[in-house]
Amino acid sequence: MTQTITAMYDTYAEATAAKAKLIALGIPEVGVRILSGSEAGTASVTTHGEGMWGSLKEFFMPEEDRHLHAEGLHRGGTMLTATVEDGYAERTYDILEEHGSIDMDEREASWRKEGWNGQATGAPAMVTASKGGTSNTGLHAAGGAESAAAHGTAQGTEYIPVVEERLNVGKRMVDSGRVRVRSYAAEKAVSENVALRDETIHVDRRVVDRAVTPGDMALFEDKVIEATEMREQAVVSKEARVVGEVGIRKEAAERVETVTDKVRHTEVEVIDERGNVERTGTTAGSVPRKPV
């Protein structure tokens, strides 16, 4: 469900600053409109032919509020309207007030002390109706199916609008949880047993008592005997191997959810002095009159 919130500002700059904050909040730009009564307002949609009153003809609000806002535009104010979902309404009110929205009740009281009669400049004659919709904060909220209060034609015929709200259900993506897979290097101590061979050199001495043989003729020459010890040493090398894989896979499934809310509609009952009763709902046509 959506609702339209209206605020009035003394300057065009205050209204544009509030609009920028609302767009940053996530409200679509097409849903935020500015009407400026100042010639400096580049976003003004007021035409000289229709005047300030004509600028407000597309907005649903009680007639007295329409006169009040039209007078504010005529006096150089700037009006901002924002169509927002119910979840954004409270934050929207805060933003509009943060940027200096006018308290229209106080402003109306001030104008009436100056002699203003409640009729906007250039507006048609106002039909007497109870005022509603403008709170003491100066912000006006209208539901998606809200219409103006009772109004009349030039011939004097008065009408009560028959209104109904319709439930519009949309969809949006929201974050319901996140799964993150991260890889990092870790170390652990490992050990392996390996058999190693060592060589040892020993010098042997033995006592010999024998006669010199012909092969011993070179006994008095220099002679060197050498031997080298050898030992095995462990050599370590590393080999990286892929032993598994971890990935993320998303599966989409559809579900049916029942959305329950309340919508309003207008019931009209006509009782005339002749004893006839007529009741209508929100549909076209009427229930046939029944004698009482």
CSV table of C-alpha atoms in Angstrom, one decimal:
chain,number,residue,atom,x,y,z
A,1,MET,CA,0.0,0.0,0.0
A,2,THR,CA,1.2,3.5,-0.8
A,3,GLN,CA,0.3,6.9,0.6
A,4,THR,CA,0.9,10.5,-0.6
A,5,ILE,CA,2.5,12.9,1.9
A,6,THR,CA,2.4,16.6,1.3
A,7,ALA,CA,4.6,19.3,2.9
A,8,MET,CA,4.9,23.1,2.3
A,9,TYR,CA,8.2,25.0,2.5
A,10,ASP,CA,9.0,28.7,2.5
A,11,THR,CA,11.8,28.3,0.0
A,12,TYR,CA,12.4,26.3,-3.1
A,13,ALA,CA,15.9,25.3,-1.8
A,14,GLU,CA,14.5,23.6,1.3
A,15,ALA,CA,12.1,21.6,-0.8
A,16,THR,CA,14.8,20.4,-3.2
A,17,ALA,CA,17.0,19.5,-0.3
A,18,ALA,CA,14.2,17.3,1.1
A,19,LYS,CA,13.6,15.8,-2.3
A,20,ALA,CA,17.3,14.8,-2.6
A,21,LYS,CA,17.2,13.2,0.8
A,22,LEU,CA,14.1,11.2,0.0
A,23,ILE,CA,15.6,9.9,-3.3
A,24,ALA,CA,18.7,8.9,-1.3
A,25,LEU,CA,16.5,7.0,1.1
A,26,GLY,CA,15.3,4.8,-1.9
A,27,ILE,CA,12.0,6.5,-2.9
A,28,PRO,CA,11.7,6.6,-6.7
A,29,GLU,CA,12.3,10.1,-8.1
A,30,VAL,CA,9.1,9.9,-10.2
A,31,GLY,CA,7.2,9.7,-6.9
A,32,VAL,CA,8.5,13.0,-5.5
A,33,ARG,CA,7.1,16.2,-7.1
A,34,ILE,CA,7.7,19.8,-6.4
A,35,LEU,CA,5.3,22.7,-7.1
A,36,SER,CA,6.8,26.1,-6.6
A,37,GLY,CA,4.9,29.4,-6.3
A,38,SER,CA,8.2,31.3,-6.8
A,39,GLU,CA,9.3,32.3,-10.3
A,40,ALA,CA,12.8,31.1,-9.3
A,41,GLY,CA,11.5,27.5,-9.0
A,42,THR,CA,12.7,25.8,-12.1
A,43,ALA,CA,10.6,22.7,-11.3
A,44,SER,CA,7.4,24.7,-11.1
A,45,VAL,CA,4.5,23.4,-13.1
A,46,THR,CA,2.2,26.3,-12.5
A,47,THR,CA,0.8,27.9,-15.7
A,48,HIS,CA,-0.3,31.5,-16.0
A,49,GLY,CA,-3.6,30.4,-17.4
A,50,GLU,CA,-4.7,28.1,-14.5
A,51,GLY,CA,-2.9,29.8,-11.7
A,52,MET,CA,-1.9,28.3,-8.4
A,53,TRP,CA,-5.3,26.6,-8.0
A,54,GLY,CA,-4.9,24.8,-11.4
A,55,SER,CA,-1.5,23.4,-10.2
A,56,LEU,CA,-3.3,21.4,-7.4
A,57,LYS,CA,-6.1,19.9,-9.5
A,58,GLU,CA,-4.2,16.5,-9.8
A,59,PHE,CA,-3.8,16.1,-6.0
A,60,PHE,CA,-6.4,14.4,-3.8
A,61,MET,CA,-7.0,16.4,-0.7
A,62,PRO,CA,-9.9,18.1,1.2
A,63,GLU,CA,-11.1,21.3,-0.4
A,64,GLU,CA,-10.0,23.5,2.6
A,65,ASP,CA,-6.5,22.0,2.4
A,66,ARG,CA,-6.4,22.7,-1.3
A,67,HIS,CA,-7.3,26.3,-0.6
A,68,LEU,CA,-4.7,26.5,2.1
A,69,HIS,CA,-1.9,25.0,0.0
A,70,ALA,CA,-2.9,27.1,-3.1
A,71,GLU,CA,-2.6,30.2,-0.9
A,72,GLY,CA,0.8,29.1,0.3
A,73,LEU,CA,1.9,28.7,-3.3
A,74,HIS,CA,0.4,32.1,-4.2
A,75,ARG,CA,2.5,33.7,-1.4
A,76,GLY,CA,5.7,32.3,-2.8
A,77,GLY,CA,5.9,28.9,-1.0
A,78,THR,CA,6.9,25.6,-2.5
A,79,MET,CA,4.9,22.3,-2.1
A,80,LEU,CA,6.5,18.9,-2.1
A,81,THR,CA,4.5,15.7,-2.5
A,82,ALA,CA,5.9,12.2,-2.0
A,83,THR,CA,4.2,8.9,-2.9
A,84,VAL,CA,5.8,6.3,-0.7
A,85,GLU,CA,5.1,2.8,0.5
A,86,ASP,CA,3.8,2.4,4.1
A,87,GLY,CA,7.2,1.2,5.3
A,88,TYR,CA,8.8,4.5,4.3
A,89,ALA,CA,6.1,6.8,5.7
A,90,GLU,CA,7.6,7.4,9.1
A,91,ARG,CA,11.1,8.2,7.8
A,92,THR,CA,9.6,10.4,5.1
A,93,TYR,CA,7.8,12.5,7.8
A,94,ASP,CA,11.1,12.9,9.7
A,95,ILE,CA,13.0,14.0,6.6
A,96,LEU,CA,10.3,16.5,5.6
A,97,GLU,CA,10.3,18.0,9.0
A,98,GLU,CA,14.2,18.0,9.2
A,99,HIS,CA,14.3,20.3,6.2
A,100,GLY,CA,11.9,22.9,7.6
A,101,SER,CA,8.4,22.0,6.5
A,102,ILE,CA,5.8,24.6,7.5
A,103,ASP,CA,3.2,24.0,10.2
A,104,MET,CA,0.2,24.8,8.1
A,105,ASP,CA,-2.2,25.2,11.1
A,106,GLU,CA,0.0,28.0,12.6
A,107,ARG,CA,0.4,29.5,9.1
A,108,GLU,CA,-3.3,29.5,8.5
A,109,ALA,CA,-4.0,31.1,11.9
A,110,SER,CA,-1.5,33.9,11.1
A,111,TRP,CA,-3.0,34.5,7.7
A,112,ARG,CA,-6.5,34.7,9.1
A,113,LYS,CA,-5.3,37.3,11.6
A,114,GLU,CA,-4.1,39.3,8.7
A,115,GLY,CA,-7.6,39.1,7.1
A,116,TRP,CA,-7.4,36.0,4.9
A,117,ASN,CA,-10.9,34.5,4.6
A,118,GLY,CA,-9.8,30.9,3.8
A,119,GLN,CA,-10.3,31.4,0.0
A,120,ALA,CA,-7.3,30.9,-2.2
A,121,THR,CA,-6.5,33.6,-4.7
A,122,GLY,CA,-8.0,32.7,-8.1
A,123,ALA,CA,-9.9,29.7,-6.7
A,124,PRO,CA,-13.6,29.0,-7.3
A,125,ALA,CA,-16.1,29.5,-4.5
A,126,MET,CA,-15.4,27.0,-1.7
A,127,VAL,CA,-18.1,24.7,-0.5
A,128,THR,CA,-18.5,24.5,3.3
A,129,ALA,CA,-17.0,21.2,4.5
A,130,SER,CA,-15.3,20.0,7.6
A,131,LYS,CA,-11.5,20.3,7.5
A,132,GLY,CA,-9.4,17.2,7.7
A,133,GLY,CA,-6.1,15.7,6.6
A,134,THR,CA,-3.7,18.4,7.8
A,135,SER,CA,-2.0,17.6,11.1
A,136,ASN,CA,-0.2,20.0,13.4
A,137,THR,CA,3.1,19.2,11.7
A,138,GLY,CA,1.9,20.7,8.4
A,139,LEU,CA,2.2,17.4,6.6
A,140,HIS,CA,-0.8,15.9,4.8
A,141,ALA,CA,-1.1,12.2,4.0
A,142,ALA,CA,-3.5,10.7,1.5
A,143,GLY,CA,-4.1,7.0,0.8
A,144,GLY,CA,-3.9,5.6,-2.7
A,145,ALA,CA,-7.7,5.7,-3.1
A,146,GLU,CA,-8.5,8.8,-1.0
A,147,SER,CA,-10.6,11.4,-2.7
A,148,ALA,CA,-11.7,14.9,-1.9
A,149,ALA,CA,-14.5,15.7,0.6
A,150,ALA,CA,-18.0,16.5,-0.4
A,151,HIS,CA,-18.1,19.2,-3.1
A,152,GLY,CA,-20.7,20.9,-5.3
A,153,THR,CA,-21.3,22.1,-8.8
A,154,ALA,CA,-22.2,25.5,-10.1
A,155,GLN,CA,-25.8,24.5,-10.0
A,156,GLY,CA,-25.7,23.8,-6.3
A,157,THR,CA,-25.9,20.0,-6.5
A,158,GLU,CA,-23.7,18.4,-3.8
A,159,TYR,CA,-22.2,14.9,-4.1
A,160,ILE,CA,-20.6,12.4,-1.7
A,161,PRO,CA,-18.0,10.3,-3.4
A,162,VAL,CA,-18.2,6.6,-3.1
A,163,VAL,CA,-14.6,5.3,-2.6
A,164,GLU,CA,-12.9,1.9,-2.2
A,165,GLU,CA,-9.3,0.9,-1.7
A,166,ARG,CA,-7.8,-1.8,-3.8
A,167,LEU,CA,-4.9,-4.0,-2.5
A,168,ASN,CA,-1.9,-3.9,-4.8
A,169,VAL,CA,0.7,-6.6,-4.0
A,170,GLY,CA,4.1,-6.3,-5.5
A,171,LYS,CA,7.4,-8.1,-5.0
A,172,ARG,CA,10.9,-7.0,-4.0
A,173,MET,CA,14.2,-8.8,-3.3
A,174,VAL,CA,15.4,-8.7,0.3
A,175,ASP,CA,18.6,-10.1,1.9
A,176,SER,CA,17.7,-13.3,3.8
A,177,GLY,CA,21.2,-14.5,4.7
A,178,ARG,CA,24.7,-14.8,3.2
A,179,VAL,CA,27.0,-17.7,2.8
A,180,ARG,CA,30.7,-17.0,2.3
A,181,VAL,CA,33.4,-19.5,1.4
A,182,ARG,CA,37.0,-18.3,2.0
A,183,SER,CA,40.3,-20.2,1.5
A,184,TYR,CA,43.5,-19.4,3.5
A,185,ALA,CA,46.8,-21.1,4.1
A,186,ALA,CA,47.4,-23.0,7.4
A,187,GLU,CA,50.4,-24.9,8.6
A,188,LYS,CA,50.6,-28.1,10.6
A,189,ALA,CA,53.6,-30.2,11.8
A,190,VAL,CA,54.1,-33.6,10.1
A,191,SER,CA,56.8,-36.2,10.5
A,192,GLU,CA,58.1,-39.2,8.4
A,193,ASN,CA,60.6,-41.9,9.3
A,194,VAL,CA,63.5,-42.6,6.8
A,195,ALA,CA,66.4,-45.1,7.1
A,196,LEU,CA,69.8,-43.5,6.5
A,197,ARG,CA,73.2,-45.3,6.0
A,198,ASP,CA,76.3,-44.0,7.6
A,199,GLU,CA,80.0,-45.1,6.9
A,200,THR,CA,82.7,-45.1,9.6
A,201,ILE,CA,86.5,-45.4,9.0
A,202,HIS,CA,88.5,-47.4,11.5
A,203,VAL,CA,92.3,-47.7,11.6
A,204,ASP,CA,93.4,-51.3,12.4
A,205,ARG,CA,96.8,-52.2,13.8
A,206,ARG,CA,98.1,-55.7,14.0
A,207,VAL,CA,101.4,-57.3,15.1
A,208,VAL,CA,103.2,-59.3,12.3
A,209,ASP,CA,106.5,-61.2,12.6
A,210,ARG,CA,107.4,-62.7,9.3
A,211,ALA,CA,110.3,-62.6,6.8
A,212,VAL,CA,110.3,-60.1,4.0
A,213,THR,CA,109.0,-61.4,0.7
A,214,PRO,CA,109.9,-60.3,-2.8
A,215,GLY,CA,106.7,-58.4,-2.8
A,216,ASP,CA,107.8,-56.3,0.1
A,217,MET,CA,110.8,-54.7,-1.7
A,218,ALA,CA,109.1,-51.3,-1.8
A,219,LEU,CA,108.7,-51.2,2.0
A,220,PHE,CA,111.0,-48.3,2.4
A,221,GLU,CA,109.3,-46.1,-0.1
A,222,ASP,CA,106.6,-43.4,0.9
A,223,LYS,CA,103.0,-44.8,0.7
A,224,VAL,CA,99.7,-43.2,1.5
A,225,ILE,CA,96.4,-45.0,2.1
A,226,GLU,CA,93.2,-42.9,2.1
A,227,ALA,CA,89.5,-43.6,2.7
A,228,THR,CA,86.4,-41.3,2.8
A,229,GLU,CA,83.5,-41.7,5.1
A,230,MET,CA,80.1,-41.4,3.5
A,231,ARG,CA,76.7,-40.8,5.2
A,232,GLU,CA,73.2,-40.5,3.8
A,233,GLN,CA,71.2,-37.3,4.6
A,234,ALA,CA,67.5,-36.8,4.4
A,235,VAL,CA,66.4,-34.5,1.5
A,236,VAL,CA,62.9,-32.9,1.9
A,237,SER,CA,60.8,-31.6,-1.0
A,238,LYS,CA,57.1,-30.6,-1.1
A,239,GLU,CA,54.5,-31.3,-3.7
A,240,ALA,CA,51.1,-29.5,-3.8
A,241,ARG,CA,48.1,-31.6,-4.9
A,242,VAL,CA,44.4,-30.7,-5.1
A,243,VAL,CA,42.5,-33.1,-2.8
A,244,GLY,CA,39.0,-31.5,-2.9
A,245,GLU,CA,36.9,-28.6,-4.0
A,246,VAL,CA,34.3,-26.4,-2.1
A,247,GLY,CA,31.9,-24.2,-4.1
A,248,ILE,CA,28.6,-22.3,-3.7
A,249,ARG,CA,25.5,-23.2,-5.7
A,250,LYS,CA,22.1,-21.4,-5.5
A,251,GLU,CA,18.8,-23.1,-6.1
A,252,ALA,CA,15.6,-21.1,-6.7
A,253,ALA,CA,12.2,-22.3,-5.5
A,254,GLU,CA,8.8,-20.7,-5.7
A,255,ARG,CA,6.4,-20.4,-2.9
A,256,VAL,CA,2.9,-19.0,-2.5
A,257,GLU,CA,2.3,-16.5,0.3
A,258,THR,CA,-1.0,-15.1,1.3
A,259,VAL,CA,-1.0,-11.4,2.0
A,260,THR,CA,-3.7,-10.2,4.3
A,261,ASP,CA,-4.6,-6.6,4.8
A,262,LYS,CA,-7.6,-4.4,5.3
A,263,VAL,CA,-9.0,-2.1,2.6
A,264,ARG,CA,-11.6,0.6,3.2
A,265,HIS,CA,-14.7,1.5,1.2
A,266,THR,CA,-17.5,4.0,1.5
A,267,GLU,CA,-21.0,2.9,2.3
A,268,VAL,CA,-23.8,5.5,1.6
A,269,GLU,CA,-27.2,5.3,3.0
A,270,VAL,CA,-30.0,7.7,1.8
A,271,ILE,CA,-33.1,8.2,4.0
A,272,ASP,CA,-35.6,10.7,2.8
A,273,GLU,CA,-38.6,12.0,4.6
A,274,ARG,CA,-40.9,9.8,2.5
A,275,GLY,CA,-39.7,6.7,4.3
A,276,ASN,CA,-37.6,5.4,1.5
A,277,VAL,CA,-34.1,3.9,2.2
A,278,GLU,CA,-31.4,3.4,-0.3
A,279,ARG,CA,-28.0,1.9,0.3
A,280,THR,CA,-25.0,1.8,-2.0
A,281,GLY,CA,-21.7,0.1,-1.7
A,282,THR,CA,-18.6,0.7,-3.7
A,283,THR,CA,-20.0,-0.6,-7.0
A,284,ALA,CA,-21.7,1.3,-9.7
A,285,GLY,CA,-25.5,1.6,-9.4
A,286,SER,CA,-27.6,1.3,-6.2
A,287,VAL,CA,-29.7,-1.1,-4.3
A,288,PRO,CA,-33.4,-0.7,-5.2
A,289,ARG,CA,-35.3,1.3,-2.6
A,290,LYS,CA,-37.2,-0.6,0.0
A,291,PRO,CA,-40.1,0.6,1.9
A,292,VAL,CA,-39.5,1.0,5.6
